[in-house]
Tab-separated table of C-alpha atoms and ligand atoms in Angstrom:
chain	number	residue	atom	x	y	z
A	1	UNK	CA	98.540	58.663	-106.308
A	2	UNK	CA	97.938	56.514	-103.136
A	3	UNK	CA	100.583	55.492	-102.884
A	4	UNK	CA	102.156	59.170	-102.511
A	5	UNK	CA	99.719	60.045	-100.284
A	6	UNK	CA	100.017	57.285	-97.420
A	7	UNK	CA	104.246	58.015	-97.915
A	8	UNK	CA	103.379	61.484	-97.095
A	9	UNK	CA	101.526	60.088	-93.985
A	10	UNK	CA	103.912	57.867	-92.638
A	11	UNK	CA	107.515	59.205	-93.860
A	12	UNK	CA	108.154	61.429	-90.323
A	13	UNK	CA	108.331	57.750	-88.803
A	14	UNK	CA	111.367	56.166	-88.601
A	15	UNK	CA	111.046	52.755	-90.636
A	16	UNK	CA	113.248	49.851	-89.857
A	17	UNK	CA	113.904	46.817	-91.900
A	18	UNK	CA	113.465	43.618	-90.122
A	19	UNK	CA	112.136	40.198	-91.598
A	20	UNK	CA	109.083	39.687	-92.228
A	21	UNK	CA	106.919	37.925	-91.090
A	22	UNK	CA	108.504	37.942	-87.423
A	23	UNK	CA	108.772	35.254	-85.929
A	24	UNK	CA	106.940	34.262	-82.617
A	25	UNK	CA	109.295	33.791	-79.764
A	26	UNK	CA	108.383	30.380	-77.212
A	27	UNK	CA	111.052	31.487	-74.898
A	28	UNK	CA	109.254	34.047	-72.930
A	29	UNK	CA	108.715	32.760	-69.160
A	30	UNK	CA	105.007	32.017	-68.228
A	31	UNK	CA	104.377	32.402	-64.373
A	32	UNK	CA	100.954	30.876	-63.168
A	33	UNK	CA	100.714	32.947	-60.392
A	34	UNK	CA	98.497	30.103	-58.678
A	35	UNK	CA	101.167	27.776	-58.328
A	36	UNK	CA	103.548	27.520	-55.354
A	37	UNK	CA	106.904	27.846	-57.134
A	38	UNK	CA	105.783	31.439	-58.619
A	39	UNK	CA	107.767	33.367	-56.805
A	40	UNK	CA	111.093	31.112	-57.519
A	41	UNK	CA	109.949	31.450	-61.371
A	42	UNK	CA	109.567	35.201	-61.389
A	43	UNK	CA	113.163	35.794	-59.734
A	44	UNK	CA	114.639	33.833	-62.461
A	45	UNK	CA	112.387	35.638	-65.174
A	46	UNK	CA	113.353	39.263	-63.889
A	47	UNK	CA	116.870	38.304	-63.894
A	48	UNK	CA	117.319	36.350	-67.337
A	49	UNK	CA	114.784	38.799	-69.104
A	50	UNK	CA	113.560	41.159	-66.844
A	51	UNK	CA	110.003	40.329	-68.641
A	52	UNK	CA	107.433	37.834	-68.281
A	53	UNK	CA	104.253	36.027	-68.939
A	54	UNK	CA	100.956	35.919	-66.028
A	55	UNK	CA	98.656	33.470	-66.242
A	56	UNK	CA	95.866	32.727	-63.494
A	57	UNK	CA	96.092	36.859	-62.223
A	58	UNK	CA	93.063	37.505	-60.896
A	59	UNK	CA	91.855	39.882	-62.989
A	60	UNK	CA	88.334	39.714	-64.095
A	61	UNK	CA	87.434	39.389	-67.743
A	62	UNK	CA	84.432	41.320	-67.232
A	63	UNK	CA	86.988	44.550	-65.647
A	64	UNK	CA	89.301	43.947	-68.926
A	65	UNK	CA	86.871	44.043	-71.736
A	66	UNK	CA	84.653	46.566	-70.110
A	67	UNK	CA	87.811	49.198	-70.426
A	68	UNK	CA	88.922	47.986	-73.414
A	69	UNK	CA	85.432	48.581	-74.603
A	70	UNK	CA	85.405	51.921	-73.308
A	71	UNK	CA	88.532	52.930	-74.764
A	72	UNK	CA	87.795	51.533	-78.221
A	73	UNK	CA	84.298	53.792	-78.023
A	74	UNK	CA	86.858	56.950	-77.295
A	75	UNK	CA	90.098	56.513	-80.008
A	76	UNK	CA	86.952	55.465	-82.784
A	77	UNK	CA	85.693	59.044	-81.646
A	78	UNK	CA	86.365	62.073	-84.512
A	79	UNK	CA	90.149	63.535	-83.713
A	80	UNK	CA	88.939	67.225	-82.289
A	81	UNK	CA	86.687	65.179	-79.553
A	82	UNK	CA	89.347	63.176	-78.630
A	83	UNK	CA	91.655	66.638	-78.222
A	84	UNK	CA	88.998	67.762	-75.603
A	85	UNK	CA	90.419	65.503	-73.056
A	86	UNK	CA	93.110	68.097	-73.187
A	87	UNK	CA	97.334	67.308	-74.323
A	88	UNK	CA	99.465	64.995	-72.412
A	89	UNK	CA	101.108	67.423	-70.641
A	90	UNK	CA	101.318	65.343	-68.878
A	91	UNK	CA	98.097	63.812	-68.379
A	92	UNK	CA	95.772	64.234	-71.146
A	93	UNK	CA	95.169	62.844	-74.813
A	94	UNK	CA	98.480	62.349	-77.456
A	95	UNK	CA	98.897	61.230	-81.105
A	96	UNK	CA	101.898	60.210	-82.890
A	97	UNK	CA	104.500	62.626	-80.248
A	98	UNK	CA	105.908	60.649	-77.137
A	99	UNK	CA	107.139	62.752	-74.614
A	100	UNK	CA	108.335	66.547	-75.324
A	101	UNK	CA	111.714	65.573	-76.693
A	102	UNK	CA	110.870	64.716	-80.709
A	103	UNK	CA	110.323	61.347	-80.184
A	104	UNK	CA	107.381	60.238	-82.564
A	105	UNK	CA	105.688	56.898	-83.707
A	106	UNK	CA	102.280	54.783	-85.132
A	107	UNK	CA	100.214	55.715	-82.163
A	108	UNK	CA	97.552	57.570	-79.882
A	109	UNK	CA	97.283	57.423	-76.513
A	110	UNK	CA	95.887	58.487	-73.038
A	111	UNK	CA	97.964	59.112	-70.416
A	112	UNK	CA	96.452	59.057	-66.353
A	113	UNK	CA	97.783	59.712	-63.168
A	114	UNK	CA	96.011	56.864	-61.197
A	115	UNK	CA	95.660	58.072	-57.773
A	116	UNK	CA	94.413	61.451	-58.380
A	117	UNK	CA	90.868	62.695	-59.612
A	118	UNK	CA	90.936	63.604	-63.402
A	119	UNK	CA	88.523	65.835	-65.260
A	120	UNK	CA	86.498	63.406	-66.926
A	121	UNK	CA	83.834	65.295	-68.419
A	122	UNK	CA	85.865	65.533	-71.369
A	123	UNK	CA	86.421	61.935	-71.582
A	124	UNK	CA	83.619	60.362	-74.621
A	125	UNK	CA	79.986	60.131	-75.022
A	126	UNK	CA	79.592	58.510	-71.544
A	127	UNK	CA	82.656	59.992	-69.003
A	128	UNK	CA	80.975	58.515	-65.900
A	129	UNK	CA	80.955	55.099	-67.382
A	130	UNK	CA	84.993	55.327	-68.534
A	131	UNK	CA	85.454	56.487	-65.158
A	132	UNK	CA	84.306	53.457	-63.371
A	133	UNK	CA	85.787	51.172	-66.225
A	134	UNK	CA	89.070	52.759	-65.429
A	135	UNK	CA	88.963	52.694	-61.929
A	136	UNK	CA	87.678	49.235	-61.316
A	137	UNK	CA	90.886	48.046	-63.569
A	138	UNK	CA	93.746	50.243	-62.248
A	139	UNK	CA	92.209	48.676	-58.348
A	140	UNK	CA	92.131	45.067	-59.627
A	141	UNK	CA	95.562	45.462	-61.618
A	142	UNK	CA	97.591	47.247	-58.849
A	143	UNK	CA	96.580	44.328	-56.144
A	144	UNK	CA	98.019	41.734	-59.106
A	145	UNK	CA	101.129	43.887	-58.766
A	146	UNK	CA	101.602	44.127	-55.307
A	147	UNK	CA	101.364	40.243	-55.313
A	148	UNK	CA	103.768	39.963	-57.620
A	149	UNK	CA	105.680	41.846	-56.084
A	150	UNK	CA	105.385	40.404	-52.698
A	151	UNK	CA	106.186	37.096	-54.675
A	152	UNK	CA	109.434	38.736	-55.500
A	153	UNK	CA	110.729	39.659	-52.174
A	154	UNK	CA	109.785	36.282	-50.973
A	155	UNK	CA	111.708	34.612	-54.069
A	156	UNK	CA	114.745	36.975	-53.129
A	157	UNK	CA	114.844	36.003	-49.610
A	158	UNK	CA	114.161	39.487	-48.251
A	159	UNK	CA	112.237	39.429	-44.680
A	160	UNK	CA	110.149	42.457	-45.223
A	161	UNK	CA	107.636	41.029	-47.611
A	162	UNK	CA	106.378	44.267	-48.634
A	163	UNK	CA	109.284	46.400	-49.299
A	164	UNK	CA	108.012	46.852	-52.939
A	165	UNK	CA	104.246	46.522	-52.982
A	166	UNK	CA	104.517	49.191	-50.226
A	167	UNK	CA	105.458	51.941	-52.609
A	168	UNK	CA	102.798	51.135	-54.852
A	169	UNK	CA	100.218	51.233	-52.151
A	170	UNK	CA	101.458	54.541	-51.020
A	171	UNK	CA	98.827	57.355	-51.174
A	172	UNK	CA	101.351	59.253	-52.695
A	173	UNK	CA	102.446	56.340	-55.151
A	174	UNK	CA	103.452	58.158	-58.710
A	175	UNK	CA	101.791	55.261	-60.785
A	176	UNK	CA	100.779	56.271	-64.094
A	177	UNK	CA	98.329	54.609	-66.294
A	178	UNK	CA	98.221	54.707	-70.474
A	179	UNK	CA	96.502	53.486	-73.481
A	180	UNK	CA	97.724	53.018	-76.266
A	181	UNK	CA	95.999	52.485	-79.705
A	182	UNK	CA	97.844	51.866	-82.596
A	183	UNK	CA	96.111	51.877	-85.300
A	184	UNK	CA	96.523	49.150	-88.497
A	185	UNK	CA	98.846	50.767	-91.599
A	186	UNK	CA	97.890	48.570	-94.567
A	187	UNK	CA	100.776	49.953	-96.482
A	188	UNK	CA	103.208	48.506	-94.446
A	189	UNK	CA	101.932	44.793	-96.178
A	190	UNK	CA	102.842	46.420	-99.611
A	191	UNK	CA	105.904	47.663	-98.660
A	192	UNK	CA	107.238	45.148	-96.940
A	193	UNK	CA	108.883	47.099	-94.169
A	194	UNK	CA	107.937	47.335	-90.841
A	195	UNK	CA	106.691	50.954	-88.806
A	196	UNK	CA	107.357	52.162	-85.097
A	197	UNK	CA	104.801	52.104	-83.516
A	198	UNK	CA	106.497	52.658	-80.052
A	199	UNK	CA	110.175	53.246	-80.242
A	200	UNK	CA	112.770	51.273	-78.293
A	201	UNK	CA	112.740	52.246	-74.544
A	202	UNK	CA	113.349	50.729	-70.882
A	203	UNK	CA	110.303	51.869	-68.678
A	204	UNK	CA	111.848	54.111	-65.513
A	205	UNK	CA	109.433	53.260	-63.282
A	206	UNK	CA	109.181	49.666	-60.681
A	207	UNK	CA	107.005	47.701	-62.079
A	208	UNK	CA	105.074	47.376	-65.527
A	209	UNK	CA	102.088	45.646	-66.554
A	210	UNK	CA	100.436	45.444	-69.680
A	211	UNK	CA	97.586	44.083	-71.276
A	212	UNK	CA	96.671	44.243	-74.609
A	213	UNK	CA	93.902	42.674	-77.612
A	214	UNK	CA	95.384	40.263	-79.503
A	215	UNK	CA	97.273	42.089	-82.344
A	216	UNK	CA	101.159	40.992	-82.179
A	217	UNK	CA	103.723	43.908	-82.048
A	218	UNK	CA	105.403	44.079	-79.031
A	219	UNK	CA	109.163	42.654	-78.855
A	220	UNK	CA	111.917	42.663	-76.259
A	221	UNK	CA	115.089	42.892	-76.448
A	222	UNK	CA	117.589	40.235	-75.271
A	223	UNK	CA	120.857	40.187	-73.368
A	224	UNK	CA	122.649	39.646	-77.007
A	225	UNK	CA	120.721	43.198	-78.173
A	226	UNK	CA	118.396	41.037	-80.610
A	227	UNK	CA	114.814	41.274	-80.536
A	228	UNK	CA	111.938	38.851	-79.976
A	229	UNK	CA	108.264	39.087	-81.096
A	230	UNK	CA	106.159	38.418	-78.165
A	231	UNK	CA	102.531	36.591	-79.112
A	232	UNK	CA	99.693	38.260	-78.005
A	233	UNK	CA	98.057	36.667	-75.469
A	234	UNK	CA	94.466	38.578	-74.300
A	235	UNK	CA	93.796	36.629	-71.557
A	236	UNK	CA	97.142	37.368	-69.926
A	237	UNK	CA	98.900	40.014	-68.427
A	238	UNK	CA	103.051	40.881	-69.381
A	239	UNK	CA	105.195	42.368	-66.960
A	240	UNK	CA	108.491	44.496	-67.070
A	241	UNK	CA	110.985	44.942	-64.902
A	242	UNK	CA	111.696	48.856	-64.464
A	243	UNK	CA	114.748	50.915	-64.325
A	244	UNK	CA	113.630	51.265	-60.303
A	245	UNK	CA	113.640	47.785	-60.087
A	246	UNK	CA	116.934	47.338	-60.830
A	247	UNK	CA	118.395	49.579	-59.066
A	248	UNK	CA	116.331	48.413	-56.120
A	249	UNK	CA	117.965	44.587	-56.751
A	250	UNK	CA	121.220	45.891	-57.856
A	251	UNK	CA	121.301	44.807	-61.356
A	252	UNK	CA	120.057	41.729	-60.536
A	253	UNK	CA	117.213	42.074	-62.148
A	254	UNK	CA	117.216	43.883	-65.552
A	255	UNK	CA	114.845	46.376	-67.352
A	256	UNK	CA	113.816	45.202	-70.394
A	257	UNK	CA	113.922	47.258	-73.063
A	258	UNK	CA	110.916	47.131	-75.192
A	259	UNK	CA	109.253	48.241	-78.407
A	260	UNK	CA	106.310	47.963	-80.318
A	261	UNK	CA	105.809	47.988	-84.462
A	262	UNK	CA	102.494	48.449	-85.992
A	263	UNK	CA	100.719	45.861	-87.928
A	264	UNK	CA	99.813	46.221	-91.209
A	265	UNK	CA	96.164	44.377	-91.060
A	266	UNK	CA	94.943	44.597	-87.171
A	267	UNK	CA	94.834	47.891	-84.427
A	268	UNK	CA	96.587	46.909	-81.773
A	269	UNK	CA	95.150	48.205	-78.271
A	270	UNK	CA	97.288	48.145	-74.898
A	271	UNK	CA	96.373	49.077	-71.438
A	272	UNK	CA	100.021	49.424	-69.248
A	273	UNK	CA	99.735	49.945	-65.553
A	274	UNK	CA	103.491	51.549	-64.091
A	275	UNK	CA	103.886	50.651	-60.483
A	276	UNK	CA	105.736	54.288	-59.329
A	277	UNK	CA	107.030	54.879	-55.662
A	278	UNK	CA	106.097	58.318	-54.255
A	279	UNK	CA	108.242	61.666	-55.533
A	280	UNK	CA	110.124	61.882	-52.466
A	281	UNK	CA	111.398	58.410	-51.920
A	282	UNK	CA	115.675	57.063	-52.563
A	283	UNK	CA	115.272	54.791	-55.086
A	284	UNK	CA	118.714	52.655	-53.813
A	285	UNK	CA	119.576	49.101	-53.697
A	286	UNK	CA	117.918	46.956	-50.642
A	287	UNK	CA	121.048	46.599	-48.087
A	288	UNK	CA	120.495	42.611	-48.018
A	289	UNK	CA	120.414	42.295	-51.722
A	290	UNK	CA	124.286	43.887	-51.219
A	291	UNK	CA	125.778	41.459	-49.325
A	292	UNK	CA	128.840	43.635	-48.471
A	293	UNK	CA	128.904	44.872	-52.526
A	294	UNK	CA	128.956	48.318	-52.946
A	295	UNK	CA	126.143	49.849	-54.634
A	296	UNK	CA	126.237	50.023	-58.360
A	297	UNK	CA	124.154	53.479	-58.508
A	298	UNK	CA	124.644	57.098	-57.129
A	299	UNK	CA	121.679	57.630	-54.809
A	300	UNK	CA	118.747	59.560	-56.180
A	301	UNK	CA	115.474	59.977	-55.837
A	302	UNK	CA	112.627	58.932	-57.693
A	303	UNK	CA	111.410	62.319	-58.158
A	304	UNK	CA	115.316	63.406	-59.582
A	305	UNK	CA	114.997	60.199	-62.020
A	306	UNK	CA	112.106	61.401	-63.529
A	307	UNK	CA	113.127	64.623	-64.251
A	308	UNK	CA	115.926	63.219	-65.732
A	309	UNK	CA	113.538	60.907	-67.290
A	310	UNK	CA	111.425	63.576	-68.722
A	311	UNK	CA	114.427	65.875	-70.524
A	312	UNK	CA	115.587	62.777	-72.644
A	313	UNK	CA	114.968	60.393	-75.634
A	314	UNK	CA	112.610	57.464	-75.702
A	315	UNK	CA	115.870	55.238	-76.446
A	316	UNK	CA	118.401	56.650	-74.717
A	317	UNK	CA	120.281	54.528	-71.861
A	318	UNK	CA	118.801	56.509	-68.685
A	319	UNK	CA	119.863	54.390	-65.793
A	320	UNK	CA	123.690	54.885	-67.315
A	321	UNK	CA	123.885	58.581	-66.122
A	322	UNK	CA	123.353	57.363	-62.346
A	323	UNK	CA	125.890	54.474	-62.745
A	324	UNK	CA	128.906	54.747	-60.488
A	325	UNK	CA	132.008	53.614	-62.369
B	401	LIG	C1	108.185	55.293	-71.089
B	401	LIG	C2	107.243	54.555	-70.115
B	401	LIG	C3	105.889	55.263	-69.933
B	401	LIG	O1	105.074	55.053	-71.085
B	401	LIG	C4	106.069	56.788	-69.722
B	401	LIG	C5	106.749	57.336	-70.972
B	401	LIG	C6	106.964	58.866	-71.056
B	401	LIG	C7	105.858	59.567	-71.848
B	401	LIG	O2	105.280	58.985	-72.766
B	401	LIG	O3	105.607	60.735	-71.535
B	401	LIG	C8	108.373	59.058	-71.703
B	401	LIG	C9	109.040	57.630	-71.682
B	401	LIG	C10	108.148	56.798	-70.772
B	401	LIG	C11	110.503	57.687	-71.159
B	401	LIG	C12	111.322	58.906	-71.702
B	401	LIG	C13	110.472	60.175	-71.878
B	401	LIG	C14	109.239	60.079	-70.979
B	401	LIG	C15	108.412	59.628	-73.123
B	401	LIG	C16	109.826	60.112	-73.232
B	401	LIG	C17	110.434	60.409	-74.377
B	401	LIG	C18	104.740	57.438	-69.363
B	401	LIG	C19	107.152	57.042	-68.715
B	401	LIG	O4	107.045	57.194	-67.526
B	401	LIG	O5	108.391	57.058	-69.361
């Protein structure tokens, strides 16, 4: 009779068969971002996986676990409080349906625009104190990125320093800001298969980072198309190269694409900062990155590529409808 009942509550998800238990990848470049040959270690990182490992980033503890306390408070809250915060539409409060295109998995989230005032009355027991969690972490996290950033036009030899970090630091920036829970499905032990928890997906914006307790579940996807289990790390920050990004370099560097399954004994809880440059802005390869090559992408803006963005699938190959052939 259980049995039928937690089928019932997990059959919409799409299930796939991989062996368990996963095994931990050691391949995954760790940067220590106080160390002088950063910048060389990132460029080779963003072009070999387009993902990486922080270390040393400057982000307090104390800002960390004071949102991640925060959030835990809210997702532990009864489901019809949580609904107040209003549907992520798309800024707002979502469970188990990613985007507005069918897409579906293990998870509940909060979705944020991070440089404009939300309603956050509606946001727990004790809004004012989210609030400041939330600001005090998107501040500390988006100076991290801008360094990293600046690391990476250093490390590709491009004079302006800031020709990336500047689009994050615009007022007009479109950074967004999520949290996902995903909750622990005991019944995947039994089973023996594994559960989406996030579907496969390339993020469209610059720059990604993500921090997260330290459940396992996230895995990237290689060159070859297999997948690696990345170990949680608490203490560190993970960062993905965007669609943007790529575009911005070329190709040289890759998006990673990206998933997350959901574990069978432990929630899993993930913060994810995405560095966004403002609407308006050509999102178009830098002309020294070029040297004399022709650009691989039809010029768009970043406000076309998220439309675009917004009217497909979590998997599907976005980047390849602005390829020039
Ligand atoms: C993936 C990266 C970010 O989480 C996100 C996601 C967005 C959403 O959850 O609303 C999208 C997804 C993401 C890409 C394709 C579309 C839009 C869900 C979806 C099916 C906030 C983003 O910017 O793009």
């Amino acid at each position: 009779r259980r049995m039928v009942l937690l089928n019932k509550a997990t059959e919409q998800y799409s299930y796939i068969k991989t062996c368990i238990p996963t095994t931990f990848s050691l391949m995954i470049p760790v940067v220590d971002l106080s160390k002088p040959d950063a910048k060389t270690l990132i460029v080779k990182a963003c072009e070999e996986f387009g993902f990486f490992k922080v270390i040393n980033h400057g982000v307090p503890m104390e800002a960390i676990s004071q949102l991640e306390s925060e959030a835990i408070k809210f997702f532990s809250m009864p489901l019809n409080e949580k609904e107040k915060a209003g549907a992520p539409n798309p800024f707002g409060y979502g469970s188990k349906i990613i985007g507005h295109n069918g897409d579906v998995g293990w998870v509940e989230y909060l979705l944020l625009k991070t440089n404009q005032e939300h309603n956050f009355s509606t946001y727990g027991n004790n809004p004012e104190k989210f609030r400041c969690a939330l600001n005090n972490y998107m501040s500390s996290v988006r100076k991290m990125a801008c360094e990293i950033l600046e690391l990476m036009a250093e490390g590709l030899k491009i004079q302006q320093k800031d020709v990336f970090s500047k689009l994050l630091m615009d007022k007009h920036s479109d950074s967004i800001f999520r949290v996902n829970h995903y909750p622990a499905c005991p019944e995947l032990a039994v089973k023996g298969e594994n559960l989406i928890g996030f579907g496969e997906h390339t993020d469209p914006q610059i720059i990604s980072l993500l921090r997260s307790n330290n459940t396992s579940g996230l895995q990237i996807s290689l060159r070859d198309g297999s997948w690696i289990s990345v170990p949680p790390d608490h203490k560190s920050f993970f960062i993905n190269v965007g669609d943007s990004l790529q575009v911005m370099t070329n190709g040289r560097f890759r998006s990673v694409r990206h998933r997350v399954l959901a574990n069978g004994i432990k929630a899993r809880l993930s913060m994810i900062y995405f560095g966004g440059p403002p609407l308006s802005e050509k999102v178009a390869p830098l002309p020294s990155l070029m040297k004399g090559k022709e650009s691989l992408y039809k010029e768009f803006t970043w406000f076309e590529y998220k439309n675009s963005t917004y009217g497909s699938r979590l998997a599907d190959n976005r980047l390849g409808h602005f390829e020039r052939i």
